[in-house]
Amino acid sequence: MARATRATAATRQSTRRSSRLNNQEIKNNAIVEIQQRPRRGRKPVDSSSLLDLCSSETLEKPFDHPRRSSRITPSELLRRESVLEAREAECKRRADELDARSVSLSKREDEARALMQGIATRESKAILAQLEEHFTCALCYDILAQPYSLNPGQCGHTYCALCILRHFFSRLHKACGGWHESVDCPMCRSLLVITPDRVPRLDITFPFVPNRTAAAMCESMIEKLAQSTTGSSLVVKREESEGSWPGSEWDMEWGRKKGKSKEEEEMEEENADLAGWREGGNLRTEWLKKDRRREMLHLLKYWPTLRSQDFVDLKHKLGV
């Protein structure tokens, strides 16, 4: 048993040594192979072999890359030229169609603009006609500016604040600063309540009442006239006394120019009135200047305690 065990151990030891030697030999052989293997890279080109190759290819196969002009035949050129001409004609036709469409669209745009301008002009004329018919002051014959009505218990007619104040204080006596007679309405001659001399006065004796409905309507309509897009130009009005020299082109009949009809002059006057109510126009400026709400509010606030001298000072301030 002991011999067999020793023999087995010796065999294993020899196997181990032989495997180590074999592995070492494999490694050495791999190193030698790697060292002997040639390096990869570009091979040197031999000029003589390259010339021989080119000469052989040239002889075997003709040259296939001539110039571009030599490859296109005259028939091909004519065909391409005809194609280009057809395309050019098609582009020109489309350009003409686009020009025609552009002209047509511009005409339609002008027609729409003229139509809208005509609608705006008619609307402005209608608004101005309503203002002149329903919201005209009977004292200044202009559009109501800050309208105030007289005592509703008497008549209720409406006037501009500045106009009715001037009319009311025109009856004031400067010597005593009081009203010794009643003030009547300029339209219906209805008598107002006589202003009492004693203070404090009652609020019901104040002869004016603000007409807020008329004020709102006038302001909204005048604002629409100011924002209107009418393209009318200002027309200078001539009076009869603005000299018409003998032989001039202006006639003596209200400065009417020869060759113009009555309808044309009326149209020019309407356009001038509309232009005057636009932003910055003379009629709108004069209307804004008549805003004398401060005097009316001051009079209403201190009406119970105002004395004779205060009324006289207010009459001087109004320029009556």
mmCIF file of C-alpha atoms in Angstrom, residues 6-304:
data_model
loop_
_atom_site.group_PDB
_atom_site.id
_atom_site.type_symbol
_atom_site.label_atom_id
_atom_site.label_comp_id
_atom_site.label_asym_id
_atom_site.label_seq_id
_atom_site.Cartn_x
_atom_site.Cartn_y
_atom_site.Cartn_z
ATOM 1 C CA ARG A 6 4.368 6.688 -3.256
ATOM 2 C CA ALA A 7 4.105 5.738 -6.910
ATOM 3 C CA THR A 8 0.869 7.692 -7.278
ATOM 4 C CA ALA A 9 2.392 10.804 -5.662
ATOM 5 C CA ALA A 10 5.432 10.574 -7.917
ATOM 6 C CA THR A 11 3.190 10.317 -10.952
ATOM 7 C CA ARG A 12 1.195 13.385 -9.926
ATOM 8 C CA GLN A 13 4.390 15.344 -9.307
ATOM 9 C CA SER A 14 5.769 14.452 -12.707
ATOM 10 C CA THR A 15 2.442 15.405 -14.325
ATOM 11 C CA ARG A 16 2.529 18.773 -12.679
ATOM 12 C CA ARG A 17 6.092 19.380 -13.814
ATOM 13 C CA SER A 18 5.311 18.353 -17.351
ATOM 14 C CA SER A 19 2.241 20.627 -17.498
ATOM 15 C CA ARG A 20 4.306 23.534 -16.283
ATOM 16 C CA LEU A 21 6.927 22.896 -18.894
ATOM 17 C CA ASN A 22 4.308 22.640 -21.618
ATOM 18 C CA ASN A 23 2.706 25.918 -20.593
ATOM 19 C CA GLN A 24 6.064 27.633 -20.587
ATOM 20 C CA GLU A 25 6.843 26.317 -24.023
ATOM 21 C CA ILE A 26 3.439 27.535 -25.320
ATOM 22 C CA LYS A 27 4.107 30.987 -23.961
ATOM 23 C CA ASN A 28 7.595 31.103 -25.459
ATOM 24 C CA ASN A 29 6.287 29.966 -28.828
ATOM 25 C CA ALA A 30 3.541 32.678 -28.753
ATOM 26 C CA ILE A 31 6.104 35.379 -27.949
ATOM 27 C CA VAL A 32 8.355 34.209 -30.762
ATOM 28 C CA GLU A 33 5.388 34.235 -33.158
ATOM 29 C CA ILE A 34 4.368 37.738 -32.150
ATOM 30 C CA GLN A 35 7.893 38.983 -32.600
ATOM 31 C CA GLN A 36 8.230 37.313 -35.986
ATOM 32 C CA ARG A 37 4.803 38.504 -37.217
ATOM 33 C CA PRO A 38 5.212 41.447 -39.639
ATOM 34 C CA ARG A 39 3.816 44.831 -38.686
ATOM 35 C CA ARG A 40 0.620 45.926 -40.338
ATOM 36 C CA GLY A 41 0.874 49.089 -42.331
ATOM 37 C CA ARG A 42 0.898 50.518 -45.768
ATOM 38 C CA LYS A 43 3.009 48.683 -48.223
ATOM 39 C CA PRO A 44 5.541 50.726 -50.057
ATOM 40 C CA VAL A 45 4.392 51.572 -53.534
ATOM 41 C CA ASP A 46 6.724 50.846 -56.332
ATOM 42 C CA SER A 47 6.657 53.579 -58.977
ATOM 43 C CA SER A 48 7.581 51.205 -61.773
ATOM 44 C CA SER A 49 4.757 48.819 -60.899
ATOM 45 C CA LEU A 50 2.303 51.737 -60.698
ATOM 46 C CA LEU A 51 3.333 52.960 -64.155
ATOM 47 C CA ASP A 52 3.030 49.475 -65.542
ATOM 48 C CA LEU A 53 -0.456 49.136 -64.038
ATOM 49 C CA CYS A 54 -1.648 52.455 -65.465
ATOM 50 C CA SER A 55 -0.227 51.673 -68.867
ATOM 51 C CA SER A 56 -1.842 48.256 -68.902
ATOM 52 C CA GLU A 57 -5.258 49.654 -67.843
ATOM 53 C CA THR A 58 -4.997 52.406 -70.405
ATOM 54 C CA LEU A 59 -4.255 49.971 -73.128
ATOM 55 C CA GLU A 60 -6.930 47.517 -72.064
ATOM 56 C CA LYS A 61 -9.828 50.084 -71.418
ATOM 57 C CA PRO A 62 -10.351 53.452 -73.088
ATOM 58 C CA PHE A 63 -10.640 56.709 -71.082
ATOM 59 C CA ASP A 64 -14.296 57.111 -69.836
ATOM 60 C CA HIS A 65 -14.219 60.636 -68.344
ATOM 61 C CA PRO A 66 -14.103 63.307 -71.031
ATOM 62 C CA ARG A 67 -15.237 66.922 -70.572
ATOM 63 C CA ARG A 68 -18.881 67.705 -69.838
ATOM 64 C CA SER A 69 -19.448 69.645 -73.056
ATOM 65 C CA SER A 70 -18.200 66.716 -75.132
ATOM 66 C CA ARG A 71 -20.665 64.341 -73.448
ATOM 67 C CA ILE A 72 -23.806 66.442 -74.297
ATOM 68 C CA THR A 73 -24.938 66.071 -77.849
ATOM 69 C CA PRO A 74 -26.525 68.942 -79.845
ATOM 70 C CA SER A 75 -29.887 67.218 -79.839
ATOM 71 C CA GLU A 76 -29.730 66.987 -76.065
ATOM 72 C CA LEU A 77 -28.882 70.683 -75.865
ATOM 73 C CA LEU A 78 -31.831 71.552 -78.093
ATOM 74 C CA ARG A 79 -34.129 69.406 -76.010
ATOM 75 C CA ARG A 80 -32.985 71.042 -72.795
ATOM 76 C CA GLU A 81 -33.305 74.491 -74.329
ATOM 77 C CA SER A 82 -36.868 73.782 -75.372
ATOM 78 C CA VAL A 83 -37.672 72.524 -71.863
ATOM 79 C CA LEU A 84 -36.226 75.693 -70.332
ATOM 80 C CA GLU A 85 -38.198 77.868 -72.740
ATOM 81 C CA ALA A 86 -41.384 76.026 -71.855
ATOM 82 C CA ARG A 87 -40.678 76.496 -68.160
ATOM 83 C CA GLU A 88 -39.915 80.166 -68.708
ATOM 84 C CA ALA A 89 -43.184 80.629 -70.561
ATOM 85 C CA GLU A 90 -45.054 78.845 -67.771
ATOM 86 C CA CYS A 91 -43.401 81.056 -65.131
ATOM 87 C CA LYS A 92 -44.264 84.165 -67.138
ATOM 88 C CA ARG A 93 -47.871 83.037 -67.448
ATOM 89 C CA ARG A 94 -48.097 82.437 -63.726
ATOM 90 C CA ALA A 95 -46.504 85.833 -63.039
ATOM 91 C CA ASP A 96 -49.076 87.513 -65.285
ATOM 92 C CA GLU A 97 -51.859 85.666 -63.482
ATOM 93 C CA LEU A 98 -50.480 86.791 -60.119
ATOM 94 C CA ASP A 99 -50.237 90.401 -61.355
ATOM 95 C CA ALA A 100 -53.820 90.247 -62.587
ATOM 96 C CA ARG A 101 -54.962 88.831 -59.263
ATOM 97 C CA SER A 102 -53.034 91.526 -57.400
ATOM 98 C CA VAL A 103 -54.652 94.262 -59.477
ATOM 99 C CA SER A 104 -58.065 92.714 -58.941
ATOM 100 C CA LEU A 105 -57.507 92.446 -55.196
ATOM 101 C CA SER A 106 -56.310 96.061 -55.016
ATOM 102 C CA LYS A 107 -59.439 97.182 -56.875
ATOM 103 C CA ARG A 108 -61.645 95.186 -54.539
ATOM 104 C CA GLU A 109 -59.773 96.629 -51.571
ATOM 105 C CA ASP A 110 -60.327 100.162 -52.883
ATOM 106 C CA GLU A 111 -63.997 99.414 -53.456
ATOM 107 C CA ALA A 112 -64.353 97.986 -49.941
ATOM 108 C CA ARG A 113 -62.534 100.971 -48.480
ATOM 109 C CA ALA A 114 -64.752 103.369 -50.396
ATOM 110 C CA LEU A 115 -67.839 101.417 -49.309
ATOM 111 C CA MET A 116 -66.782 101.478 -45.659
ATOM 112 C CA GLN A 117 -65.924 105.153 -45.922
ATOM 113 C CA GLY A 118 -69.354 105.823 -47.425
ATOM 114 C CA ILE A 119 -71.024 103.860 -44.619
ATOM 115 C CA ALA A 120 -69.005 105.773 -42.005
ATOM 116 C CA THR A 121 -69.898 109.072 -43.674
ATOM 117 C CA ARG A 122 -73.606 108.233 -43.755
ATOM 118 C CA GLU A 123 -73.490 107.116 -40.137
ATOM 119 C CA SER A 124 -71.721 110.337 -39.121
ATOM 120 C CA LYS A 125 -74.257 112.411 -41.025
ATOM 121 C CA ALA A 126 -77.106 110.554 -39.307
ATOM 122 C CA ILE A 127 -75.539 111.141 -35.881
ATOM 123 C CA LEU A 128 -75.008 114.816 -36.640
ATOM 124 C CA ALA A 129 -78.602 115.142 -37.867
ATOM 125 C CA GLN A 130 -79.877 113.590 -34.622
ATOM 126 C CA LEU A 131 -77.749 115.949 -32.571
ATOM 127 C CA GLU A 132 -78.946 118.993 -34.476
ATOM 128 C CA GLU A 133 -82.571 117.899 -34.316
ATOM 129 C CA HIS A 134 -82.929 116.736 -30.717
ATOM 130 C CA PHE A 135 -79.958 118.150 -28.798
ATOM 131 C CA THR A 136 -79.658 121.761 -29.903
ATOM 132 C CA CYS A 137 -79.596 124.601 -27.396
ATOM 133 C CA ALA A 138 -82.336 127.194 -28.021
ATOM 134 C CA LEU A 139 -80.047 130.027 -26.847
ATOM 135 C CA CYS A 140 -76.784 129.426 -28.735
ATOM 136 C CA TYR A 141 -78.177 127.143 -31.500
ATOM 137 C CA ASP A 142 -75.260 124.718 -30.968
ATOM 138 C CA ILE A 143 -75.074 121.192 -29.622
ATOM 139 C CA LEU A 144 -75.872 121.019 -25.917
ATOM 140 C CA ALA A 145 -72.775 121.277 -23.734
ATOM 141 C CA GLN A 146 -73.320 120.097 -20.145
ATOM 142 C CA PRO A 147 -77.113 120.337 -20.450
ATOM 143 C CA TYR A 148 -79.176 121.566 -17.511
ATOM 144 C CA SER A 149 -82.937 121.744 -17.367
ATOM 145 C CA LEU A 150 -85.065 124.328 -15.641
ATOM 146 C CA ASN A 151 -87.191 123.405 -12.696
ATOM 147 C CA PRO A 152 -89.192 120.369 -13.911
ATOM 148 C CA GLY A 153 -92.218 121.593 -11.990
ATOM 149 C CA GLN A 154 -92.431 124.599 -14.283
ATOM 150 C CA CYS A 155 -91.358 123.563 -17.812
ATOM 151 C CA GLY A 156 -88.304 121.294 -17.938
ATOM 152 C CA HIS A 157 -86.669 122.729 -21.070
ATOM 153 C CA THR A 158 -82.951 121.992 -21.424
ATOM 154 C CA TYR A 159 -80.131 124.399 -22.274
ATOM 155 C CA CYS A 160 -76.359 124.541 -22.094
ATOM 156 C CA ALA A 161 -75.037 125.206 -18.610
ATOM 157 C CA LEU A 162 -73.230 128.356 -19.710
ATOM 158 C CA CYS A 163 -76.198 129.664 -21.728
ATOM 159 C CA ILE A 164 -78.773 129.226 -18.997
ATOM 160 C CA LEU A 165 -76.430 130.696 -16.374
ATOM 161 C CA ARG A 166 -75.934 133.810 -18.482
ATOM 162 C CA HIS A 167 -79.655 134.074 -19.094
ATOM 163 C CA PHE A 168 -80.395 133.663 -15.396
ATOM 164 C CA PHE A 169 -77.822 136.196 -14.188
ATOM 165 C CA SER A 170 -78.746 138.707 -16.880
ATOM 166 C CA ARG A 171 -81.844 139.506 -14.760
ATOM 167 C CA LEU A 172 -79.751 140.161 -11.665
ATOM 168 C CA HIS A 173 -79.578 143.768 -10.468
ATOM 169 C CA LYS A 174 -75.984 144.829 -9.886
ATOM 170 C CA ALA A 175 -76.944 147.533 -7.410
ATOM 171 C CA CYS A 176 -78.616 145.251 -4.884
ATOM 172 C CA GLY A 177 -77.501 141.833 -6.063
ATOM 173 C CA GLY A 178 -80.955 140.325 -6.140
ATOM 174 C CA TRP A 179 -83.814 139.331 -8.398
ATOM 175 C CA HIS A 180 -86.793 141.608 -7.915
ATOM 176 C CA GLU A 181 -88.755 139.867 -10.627
ATOM 177 C CA SER A 182 -89.109 136.271 -11.658
ATOM 178 C CA VAL A 183 -87.015 134.747 -14.437
ATOM 179 C CA ASP A 184 -88.917 133.116 -17.271
ATOM 180 C CA CYS A 185 -87.992 130.260 -19.611
ATOM 181 C CA PRO A 186 -86.580 131.485 -22.940
ATOM 182 C CA MET A 187 -88.792 129.044 -24.859
ATOM 183 C CA CYS A 188 -92.165 128.791 -23.147
ATOM 184 C CA ARG A 189 -91.964 131.870 -20.910
ATOM 185 C CA SER A 190 -92.857 129.866 -17.849
ATOM 186 C CA LEU A 191 -91.948 131.714 -14.658
ATOM 187 C CA LEU A 192 -89.356 130.264 -12.329
ATOM 188 C CA VAL A 193 -89.405 130.532 -8.577
ATOM 189 C CA ILE A 194 -88.088 133.881 -7.386
ATOM 190 C CA THR A 195 -84.762 133.504 -5.622
ATOM 191 C CA PRO A 196 -85.234 134.417 -1.951
ATOM 192 C CA ASP A 197 -82.952 137.070 -0.480
ATOM 193 C CA ARG A 198 -82.827 135.544 2.984
ATOM 194 C CA VAL A 199 -80.240 132.929 3.867
ATOM 195 C CA PRO A 200 -80.146 130.049 4.314
ATOM 196 C CA ARG A 201 -82.160 129.249 1.209
ATOM 197 C CA LEU A 202 -83.861 125.961 0.582
ATOM 198 C CA ASP A 203 -82.414 123.569 -1.982
ATOM 199 C CA ILE A 204 -85.737 123.338 -3.772
ATOM 200 C CA THR A 205 -85.395 127.002 -4.785
ATOM 201 C CA PHE A 206 -82.395 126.163 -6.989
ATOM 202 C CA PRO A 207 -83.734 126.688 -10.532
ATOM 203 C CA PHE A 208 -81.542 124.185 -12.427
ATOM 204 C CA VAL A 209 -81.482 120.390 -12.617
ATOM 205 C CA PRO A 210 -78.766 118.412 -14.463
ATOM 206 C CA ASN A 211 -80.092 116.501 -17.462
ATOM 207 C CA ARG A 212 -77.852 113.441 -17.273
ATOM 208 C CA THR A 213 -79.644 111.556 -20.044
ATOM 209 C CA ALA A 214 -79.095 114.318 -22.588
ATOM 210 C CA ALA A 215 -75.500 114.760 -21.415
ATOM 211 C CA ALA A 216 -74.729 111.050 -21.876
ATOM 212 C CA MET A 217 -76.328 110.980 -25.327
ATOM 213 C CA CYS A 218 -74.462 114.083 -26.501
ATOM 214 C CA GLU A 219 -71.118 112.863 -25.206
ATOM 215 C CA SER A 220 -71.484 109.418 -26.804
ATOM 216 C CA MET A 221 -72.566 110.823 -30.183
ATOM 217 C CA ILE A 222 -69.833 113.460 -30.243
ATOM 218 C CA GLU A 223 -67.285 110.795 -29.331
ATOM 219 C CA LYS A 224 -68.470 108.727 -32.307
ATOM 220 C CA LEU A 225 -68.095 111.759 -34.562
ATOM 221 C CA ALA A 226 -64.582 112.338 -33.238
ATOM 222 C CA GLN A 227 -63.568 108.742 -34.027
ATOM 223 C CA SER A 228 -65.166 108.655 -37.461
ATOM 224 C CA THR A 229 -62.889 107.755 -40.397
ATOM 225 C CA THR A 230 -64.303 110.207 -42.898
ATOM 226 C CA GLY A 231 -61.636 111.540 -45.199
ATOM 227 C CA SER A 232 -63.312 114.870 -45.837
ATOM 228 C CA SER A 233 -61.119 117.913 -46.080
ATOM 229 C CA LEU A 234 -61.838 121.270 -44.562
ATOM 230 C CA VAL A 235 -63.655 123.712 -46.792
ATOM 231 C CA VAL A 236 -63.337 127.439 -46.205
ATOM 232 C CA LYS A 237 -66.707 129.136 -46.002
ATOM 233 C CA ARG A 238 -67.037 132.516 -47.642
ATOM 234 C CA GLU A 239 -69.480 135.155 -46.580
ATOM 235 C CA GLU A 240 -71.352 137.506 -48.830
ATOM 236 C CA SER A 241 -69.253 140.467 -47.730
ATOM 237 C CA GLU A 242 -65.924 138.804 -48.569
ATOM 238 C CA GLY A 243 -65.135 140.891 -51.592
ATOM 239 C CA SER A 244 -66.025 139.626 -55.014
ATOM 240 C CA TRP A 245 -64.161 141.783 -57.447
ATOM 241 C CA PRO A 246 -65.676 142.499 -60.835
ATOM 242 C CA GLY A 247 -64.788 139.770 -63.245
ATOM 243 C CA SER A 248 -63.661 137.345 -60.530
ATOM 244 C CA GLU A 249 -64.683 133.707 -60.516
ATOM 245 C CA TRP A 250 -66.753 134.109 -57.382
ATOM 246 C CA ASP A 251 -70.362 135.075 -57.739
ATOM 247 C CA MET A 252 -72.069 137.571 -55.462
ATOM 248 C CA GLU A 253 -74.719 135.064 -54.396
ATOM 249 C CA TRP A 254 -73.309 133.848 -51.069
ATOM 250 C CA GLY A 255 -69.827 133.486 -52.454
ATOM 251 C CA ARG A 256 -70.865 130.686 -54.735
ATOM 252 C CA LYS A 257 -68.202 129.660 -57.194
ATOM 253 C CA LYS A 258 -69.179 129.602 -60.815
ATOM 254 C CA GLY A 259 -69.566 126.148 -62.257
ATOM 255 C CA LYS A 260 -70.592 124.535 -58.924
ATOM 256 C CA SER A 261 -74.105 123.363 -58.303
ATOM 257 C CA LYS A 262 -76.064 123.834 -55.119
ATOM 258 C CA GLU A 263 -75.839 120.120 -54.289
ATOM 259 C CA GLU A 264 -72.037 120.185 -54.482
ATOM 260 C CA GLU A 265 -71.879 123.166 -52.145
ATOM 261 C CA GLU A 266 -74.208 121.469 -49.675
ATOM 262 C CA MET A 267 -72.055 118.336 -49.819
ATOM 263 C CA GLU A 268 -68.933 120.407 -49.107
ATOM 264 C CA GLU A 269 -70.626 122.111 -46.172
ATOM 265 C CA GLU A 270 -71.716 118.763 -44.723
ATOM 266 C CA ASN A 271 -68.197 117.384 -45.084
ATOM 267 C CA ALA A 272 -66.803 120.524 -43.442
ATOM 268 C CA ASP A 273 -69.213 120.110 -40.521
ATOM 269 C CA LEU A 274 -68.207 116.466 -40.116
ATOM 270 C CA ALA A 275 -64.528 117.399 -40.248
ATOM 271 C CA GLY A 276 -65.138 120.084 -37.621
ATOM 272 C CA TRP A 277 -66.434 117.477 -35.163
ATOM 273 C CA ARG A 278 -63.429 115.199 -35.587
ATOM 274 C CA GLU A 279 -60.568 115.101 -33.102
ATOM 275 C CA GLY A 280 -58.997 118.570 -33.107
ATOM 276 C CA GLY A 281 -61.774 120.130 -35.205
ATOM 277 C CA ASN A 282 -62.983 123.661 -34.567
ATOM 278 C CA LEU A 283 -66.556 122.660 -33.707
ATOM 279 C CA ARG A 284 -65.408 120.063 -31.198
ATOM 280 C CA THR A 285 -62.955 122.545 -29.658
ATOM 281 C CA GLU A 286 -65.662 125.159 -29.221
ATOM 282 C CA TRP A 287 -67.983 122.570 -27.705
ATOM 283 C CA LEU A 288 -65.343 121.548 -25.170
ATOM 284 C CA LYS A 289 -64.745 125.190 -24.236
ATOM 285 C CA LYS A 290 -68.384 125.513 -23.187
ATOM 286 C CA ASP A 291 -67.891 123.061 -20.344
ATOM 287 C CA ARG A 292 -68.818 125.330 -17.419
ATOM 288 C CA ARG A 293 -69.758 122.608 -15.002
ATOM 289 C CA ARG A 294 -67.568 124.095 -12.283
ATOM 290 C CA GLU A 295 -69.599 127.284 -12.003
ATOM 291 C CA MET A 296 -72.834 125.304 -11.905
ATOM 292 C CA LEU A 297 -71.539 122.893 -9.254
ATOM 293 C CA HIS A 298 -70.184 125.773 -7.171
ATOM 294 C CA LEU A 299 -73.508 127.567 -7.393
ATOM 295 C CA LEU A 300 -75.406 124.410 -6.413
ATOM 296 C CA LYS A 301 -73.067 123.644 -3.506
ATOM 297 C CA TYR A 302 -73.156 127.101 -1.919
ATOM 298 C CA TRP A 303 -76.692 128.089 -3.003
ATOM 299 C CA PRO A 304 -78.165 128.112 0.541
#
